[in-house]
Structures are given as C-alpha cells and as structure tokens.
Short mmCIF file of C-alpha atoms in Angstrom, two decimals:
data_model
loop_
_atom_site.label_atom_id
_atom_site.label_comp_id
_atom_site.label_asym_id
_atom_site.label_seq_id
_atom_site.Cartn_x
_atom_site.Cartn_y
_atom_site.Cartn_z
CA UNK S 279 155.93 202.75 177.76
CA UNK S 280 157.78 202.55 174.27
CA UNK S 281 156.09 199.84 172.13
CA UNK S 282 159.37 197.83 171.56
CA UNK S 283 159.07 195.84 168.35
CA UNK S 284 159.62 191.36 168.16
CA UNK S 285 162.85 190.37 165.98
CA UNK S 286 161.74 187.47 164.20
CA UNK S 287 164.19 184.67 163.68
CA UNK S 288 165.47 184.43 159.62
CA UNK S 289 163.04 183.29 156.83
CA UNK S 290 163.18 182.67 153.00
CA UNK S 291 161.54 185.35 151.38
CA UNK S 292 160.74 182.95 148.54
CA UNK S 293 158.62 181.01 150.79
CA UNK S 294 156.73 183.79 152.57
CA UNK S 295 152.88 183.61 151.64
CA UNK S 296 152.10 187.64 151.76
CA UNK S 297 154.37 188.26 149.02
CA UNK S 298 152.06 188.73 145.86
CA UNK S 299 152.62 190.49 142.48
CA UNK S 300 153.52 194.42 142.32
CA UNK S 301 155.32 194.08 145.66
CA UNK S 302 158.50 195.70 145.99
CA UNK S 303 160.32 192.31 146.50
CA UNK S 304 158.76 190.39 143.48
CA UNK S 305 162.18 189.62 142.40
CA UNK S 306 163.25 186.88 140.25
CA UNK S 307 164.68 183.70 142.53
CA UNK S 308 168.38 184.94 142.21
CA UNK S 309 167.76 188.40 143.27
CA UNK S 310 165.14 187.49 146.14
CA UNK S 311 167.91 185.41 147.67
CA UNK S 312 170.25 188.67 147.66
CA UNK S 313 167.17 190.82 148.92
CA UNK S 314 166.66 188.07 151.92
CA UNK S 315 169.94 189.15 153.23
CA UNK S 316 170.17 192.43 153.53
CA UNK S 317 166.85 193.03 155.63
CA UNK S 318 166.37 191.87 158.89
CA UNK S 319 162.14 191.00 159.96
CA UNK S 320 160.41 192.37 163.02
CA UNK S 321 156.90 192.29 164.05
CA UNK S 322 155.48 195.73 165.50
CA UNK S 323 152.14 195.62 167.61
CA UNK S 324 149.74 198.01 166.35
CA UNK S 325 150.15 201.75 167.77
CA UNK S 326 154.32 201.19 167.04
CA UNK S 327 156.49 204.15 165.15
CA UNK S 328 158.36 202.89 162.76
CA UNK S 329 159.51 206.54 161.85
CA UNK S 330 159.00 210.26 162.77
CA UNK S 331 158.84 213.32 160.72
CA UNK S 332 161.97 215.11 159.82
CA UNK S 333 164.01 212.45 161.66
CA UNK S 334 167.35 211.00 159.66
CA UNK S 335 166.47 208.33 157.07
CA UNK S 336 169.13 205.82 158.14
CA UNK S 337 166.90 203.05 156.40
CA UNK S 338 163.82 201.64 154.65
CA UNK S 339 160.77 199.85 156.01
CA UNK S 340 159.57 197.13 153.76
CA UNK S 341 155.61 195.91 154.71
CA UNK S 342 155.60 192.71 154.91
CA UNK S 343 152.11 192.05 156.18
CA UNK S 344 149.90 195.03 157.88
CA UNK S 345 148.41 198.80 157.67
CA UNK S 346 150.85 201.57 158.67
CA UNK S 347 149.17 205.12 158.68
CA UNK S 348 151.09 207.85 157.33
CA UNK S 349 151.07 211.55 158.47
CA UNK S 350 152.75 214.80 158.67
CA UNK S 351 152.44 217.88 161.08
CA UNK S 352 151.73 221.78 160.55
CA UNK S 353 153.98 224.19 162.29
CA UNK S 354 150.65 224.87 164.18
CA UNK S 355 150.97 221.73 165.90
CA UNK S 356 147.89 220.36 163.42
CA UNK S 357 148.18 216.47 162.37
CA UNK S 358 147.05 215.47 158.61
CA UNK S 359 146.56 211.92 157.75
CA UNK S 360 148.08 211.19 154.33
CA UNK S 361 147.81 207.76 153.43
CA UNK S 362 147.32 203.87 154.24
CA UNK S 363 150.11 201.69 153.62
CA UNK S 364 150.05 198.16 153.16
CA UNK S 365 151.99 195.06 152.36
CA UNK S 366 154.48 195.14 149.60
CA UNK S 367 154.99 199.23 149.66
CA UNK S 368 158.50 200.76 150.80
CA UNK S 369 158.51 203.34 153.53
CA UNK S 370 161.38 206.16 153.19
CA UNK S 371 161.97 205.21 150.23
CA UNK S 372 162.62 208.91 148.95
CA UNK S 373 164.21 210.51 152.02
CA UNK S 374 166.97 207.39 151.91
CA UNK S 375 167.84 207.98 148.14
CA UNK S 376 168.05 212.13 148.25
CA UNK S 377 169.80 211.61 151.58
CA UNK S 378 167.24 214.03 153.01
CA UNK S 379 165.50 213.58 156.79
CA UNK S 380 161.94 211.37 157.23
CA UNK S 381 158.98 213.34 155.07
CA UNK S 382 156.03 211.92 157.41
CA UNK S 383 155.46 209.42 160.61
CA UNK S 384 154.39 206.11 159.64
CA UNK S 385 152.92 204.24 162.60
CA UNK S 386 151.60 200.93 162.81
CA UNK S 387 147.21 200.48 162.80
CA UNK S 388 147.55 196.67 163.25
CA UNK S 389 150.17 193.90 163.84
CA UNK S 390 152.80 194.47 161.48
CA UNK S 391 155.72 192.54 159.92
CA UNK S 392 158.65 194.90 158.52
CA UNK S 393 161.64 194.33 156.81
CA UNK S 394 163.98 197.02 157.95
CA UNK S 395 167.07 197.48 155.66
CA UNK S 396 170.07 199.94 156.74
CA UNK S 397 170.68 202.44 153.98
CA UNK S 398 174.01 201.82 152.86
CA UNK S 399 172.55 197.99 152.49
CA UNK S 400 169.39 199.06 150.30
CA UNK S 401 171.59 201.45 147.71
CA UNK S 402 174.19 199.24 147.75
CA UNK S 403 171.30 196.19 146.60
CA UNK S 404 169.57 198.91 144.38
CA UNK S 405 173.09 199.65 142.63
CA UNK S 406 173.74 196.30 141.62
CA UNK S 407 170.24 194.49 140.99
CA UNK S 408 168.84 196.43 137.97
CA UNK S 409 165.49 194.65 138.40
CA UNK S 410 165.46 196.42 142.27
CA UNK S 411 166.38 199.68 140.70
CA UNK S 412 163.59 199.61 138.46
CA UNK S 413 160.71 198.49 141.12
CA UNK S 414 162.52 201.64 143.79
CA UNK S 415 161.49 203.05 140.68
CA UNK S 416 157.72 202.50 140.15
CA UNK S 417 157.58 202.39 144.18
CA UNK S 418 158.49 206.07 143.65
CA UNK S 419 156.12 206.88 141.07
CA UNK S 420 153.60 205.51 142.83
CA UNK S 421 154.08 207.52 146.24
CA UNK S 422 154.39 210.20 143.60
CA UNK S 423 150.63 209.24 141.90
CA UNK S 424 149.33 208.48 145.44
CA UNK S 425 149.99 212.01 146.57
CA UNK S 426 148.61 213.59 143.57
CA UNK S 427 145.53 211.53 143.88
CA UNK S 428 144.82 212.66 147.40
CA UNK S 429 145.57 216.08 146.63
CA UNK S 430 142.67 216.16 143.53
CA UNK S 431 140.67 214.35 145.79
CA UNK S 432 140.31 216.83 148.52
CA UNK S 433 140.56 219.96 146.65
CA UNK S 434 138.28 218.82 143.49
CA UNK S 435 136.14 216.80 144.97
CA UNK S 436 132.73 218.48 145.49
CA UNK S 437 131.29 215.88 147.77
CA UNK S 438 132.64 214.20 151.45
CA UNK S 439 130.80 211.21 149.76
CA UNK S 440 133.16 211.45 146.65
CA UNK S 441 136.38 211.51 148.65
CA UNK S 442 135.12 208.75 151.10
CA UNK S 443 134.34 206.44 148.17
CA UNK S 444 137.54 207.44 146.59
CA UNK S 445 139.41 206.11 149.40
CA UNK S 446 137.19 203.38 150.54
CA UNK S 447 138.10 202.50 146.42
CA UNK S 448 142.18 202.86 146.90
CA UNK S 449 142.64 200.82 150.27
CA UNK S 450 140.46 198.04 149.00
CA UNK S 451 142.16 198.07 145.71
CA UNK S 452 145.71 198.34 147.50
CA UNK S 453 144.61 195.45 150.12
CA UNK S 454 143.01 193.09 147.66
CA UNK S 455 145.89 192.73 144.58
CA UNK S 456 144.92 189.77 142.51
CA UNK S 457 141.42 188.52 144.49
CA UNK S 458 138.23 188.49 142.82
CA UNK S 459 136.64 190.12 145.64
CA UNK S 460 137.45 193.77 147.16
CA UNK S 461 137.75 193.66 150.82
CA UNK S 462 139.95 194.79 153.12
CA UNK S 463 140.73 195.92 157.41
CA UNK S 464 139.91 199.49 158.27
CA UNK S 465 141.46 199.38 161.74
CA UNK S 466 140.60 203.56 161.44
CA UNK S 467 138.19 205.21 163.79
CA UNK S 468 135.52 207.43 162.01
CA UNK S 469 137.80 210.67 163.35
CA UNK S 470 140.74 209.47 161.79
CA UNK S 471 138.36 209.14 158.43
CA UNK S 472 137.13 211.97 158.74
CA UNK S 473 140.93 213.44 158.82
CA UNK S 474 141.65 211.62 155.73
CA UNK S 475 138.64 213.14 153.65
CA UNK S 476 138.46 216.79 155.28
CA UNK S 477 135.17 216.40 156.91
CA UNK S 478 133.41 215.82 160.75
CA UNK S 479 133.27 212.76 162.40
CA UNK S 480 130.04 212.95 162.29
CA UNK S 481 129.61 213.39 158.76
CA UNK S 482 131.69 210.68 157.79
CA UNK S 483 129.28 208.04 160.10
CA UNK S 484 126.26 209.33 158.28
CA UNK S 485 128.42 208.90 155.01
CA UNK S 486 129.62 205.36 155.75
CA UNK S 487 125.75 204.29 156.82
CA UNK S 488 124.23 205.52 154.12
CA UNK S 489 127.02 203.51 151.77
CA UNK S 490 125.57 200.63 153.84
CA UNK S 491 122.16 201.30 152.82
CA UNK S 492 122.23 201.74 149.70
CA UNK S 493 124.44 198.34 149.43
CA UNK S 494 127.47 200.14 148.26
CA UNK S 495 129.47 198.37 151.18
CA UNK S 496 129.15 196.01 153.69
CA UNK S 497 130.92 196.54 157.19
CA UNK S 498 131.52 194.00 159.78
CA UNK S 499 133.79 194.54 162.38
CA UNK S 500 136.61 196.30 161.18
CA UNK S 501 136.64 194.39 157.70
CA UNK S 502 135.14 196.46 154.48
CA UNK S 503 133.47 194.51 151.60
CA UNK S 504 133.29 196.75 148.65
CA UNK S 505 129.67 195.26 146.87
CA UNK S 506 129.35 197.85 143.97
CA UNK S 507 132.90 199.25 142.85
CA UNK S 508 131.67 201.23 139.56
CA UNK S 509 128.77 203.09 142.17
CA UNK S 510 131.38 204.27 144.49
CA UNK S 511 134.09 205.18 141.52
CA UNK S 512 131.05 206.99 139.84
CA UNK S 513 130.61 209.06 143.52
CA UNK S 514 134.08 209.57 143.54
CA UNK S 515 134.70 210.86 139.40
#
C-alpha cells in the first residue's frame, strides 16, 4: 500500500525553527514571504518516494526537516546509494532547470517535512528574486562538489575505514550546521552502509565497532556522536 504523504495546513516560513544558515530558503524577510507562497508543506513517513529515476521533473522538493536517501539504478537492475540529504538541500534541482527527467530516487529514511514547489512556480521565483538565483546556484555547486567527493572517495580511497569516516564526517557535518557538537540520525542499516562505501556488511560492522573502540564515535540507537573529528578526517585524507 502506497505511503500517501500528510498536507500540512499553511505556516510562516519566517517562524519555522529548522530553518538555519546555508539553507536554501535563508532569504531576507521580503523574499521569504514570496518563497512561503509558492510551496505547499507535506509530511512523508519514512520509506515514502518523493521521486523516481528518469521520471519528469515537474517540481522541486525542499527538506524541511528529515534524511532522504538518494540513489540511482544500473541497467543490470543493480541499486547504488549516492547520498544523504538533509534539511535545507533542494531535490531536482538540476533536472527542473535543464528541463531534463529525475537523475536519481530520493526516498524518505525518517519522518520528513517537504516543501514541494511546481516548476513553473520555482523558475518563475528564481527569475525574479536574484538572492534565490544565487543560492539555486551554490545548491548546484554543491550537488556538483558532493558528487565529486563521493566519487574520490570510493575510487581513491585505499581503506573501507577511510570512506566510512569520510562519510560518517559529511552527514554529521551536513546534520549539525552551526552546533558545537557533531551528531547526527543514521536511520541506515549496516547493508545500506556498506552500499554507500563499496564494502560487505560485514565489514562495515567490524569498521563501525572498532570506531567505537578506539573512541572515534559513540553510537546509541540510531544517533552518531562524532568524539574525535581530526582522527576520522586523518582516516579519511
């Protein structure tokens, strides 16, 4: 049964709490107003598709709050993992401005709140707010540096320990923005992991214990504390 999504009722975007610094929608007051009406909210339970691969990109998915996991399939019928989204990042964003079909499937690893904007809306908003045109723009570069860094990652890397600290190192930067301390939700199983650094399930459970040993991380439940940052970014050079 189709995991139908929960239209939440209008809200002021300039009052919303998840909205932090290097978001896509840290506007200035005049141009968060516009932004607020041109998207309409829904929450998603976690396992949701927001988008498939290669389907039309009739509009963009703005993260409000929550993880969406982003992948892509072989013509053998093999699945890679890409990425971890998370609040503030734009999804489509590239397929809706070249007018091309969906690059990847984003689907939802938690509850999630999403703006969804039609496209006309969005280029029309882009067109006419210069500041919005310039954050589609580092939104851009960023997917752009984001997919460069996982590519080094898995074909440089010499060590499943490098790339797993090298990710454990992006989603806690991505999740934490401006807190002191570097935590965030890994709602992934230790397969799914193990997709996103090219290794065994198994490997990556001996990988994320021994982390825990040495006091690189902490675990508990699903939430990651990252203890010694310049250790794991040292793993992961």
């Amino acid at each position: 049964m189709p995991m139908l999504p929960k239209i939440v009722p209008p809200s002021d975007c300039s009052l919303c709490q998840h909205r932090f610094p290097g978001m896509f929608c840290d506007f200035s007051p005049k141009n968060l107003a516009d932004f607020n009406t041109v998207g309409r909210l829904f929450s998603f339970p976690a396992g949701a598709i927001l988008m498939r691969e290669e389907d039309p990109a009739n509009q963009v998915f703005v993260i409000c709050r929550g993880q969406v996991k982003l992948s892509c399939v072989s013509k053998e019928g093999r699945t890679l993992n890409l990425k971890i989204a998370v609040s503030g990042e734009v999804l489509g964003l590239s397929a809706v401005i070249s007018g091309s079909p969906f690059e990847v499937t984003a689907e939802t690893m938690a509850p999630t709140d999403v703006s969804l904007i039609p496209r006309d809306d969005f280029l029309a908003f882009i067109r006419s707010h210069g500041e919005a045109s310039l954050h589609a723009a580092h939104s851009l570069a960023a997917e752009y540096k984001s997919a460069l860094s996982g590519a080094r990652s898995l074909a440089l890397s010499g060590s499943v320990a490098g790339r797993v600290a090298r990710l454990l190192l992006d989603w806690g930067n991505a999740a934490s923005s401006d807190r002191h301390e570097t935590w965030f939700n890994m709602d992934l199983t230790h397969e799914d992991l193990a997709d996103f650094a090219g290794a065994t399930r198994e490997t990556i459970t001996r990988t994320l214990g021994r982390f825990q040993k040495d006091k690189l991380i902490q675990i508990r439940g699903v939430t990651v504390h990252i203890l010694l940052p310049q250790k794991l970014a040292d793993l992961a050079a």
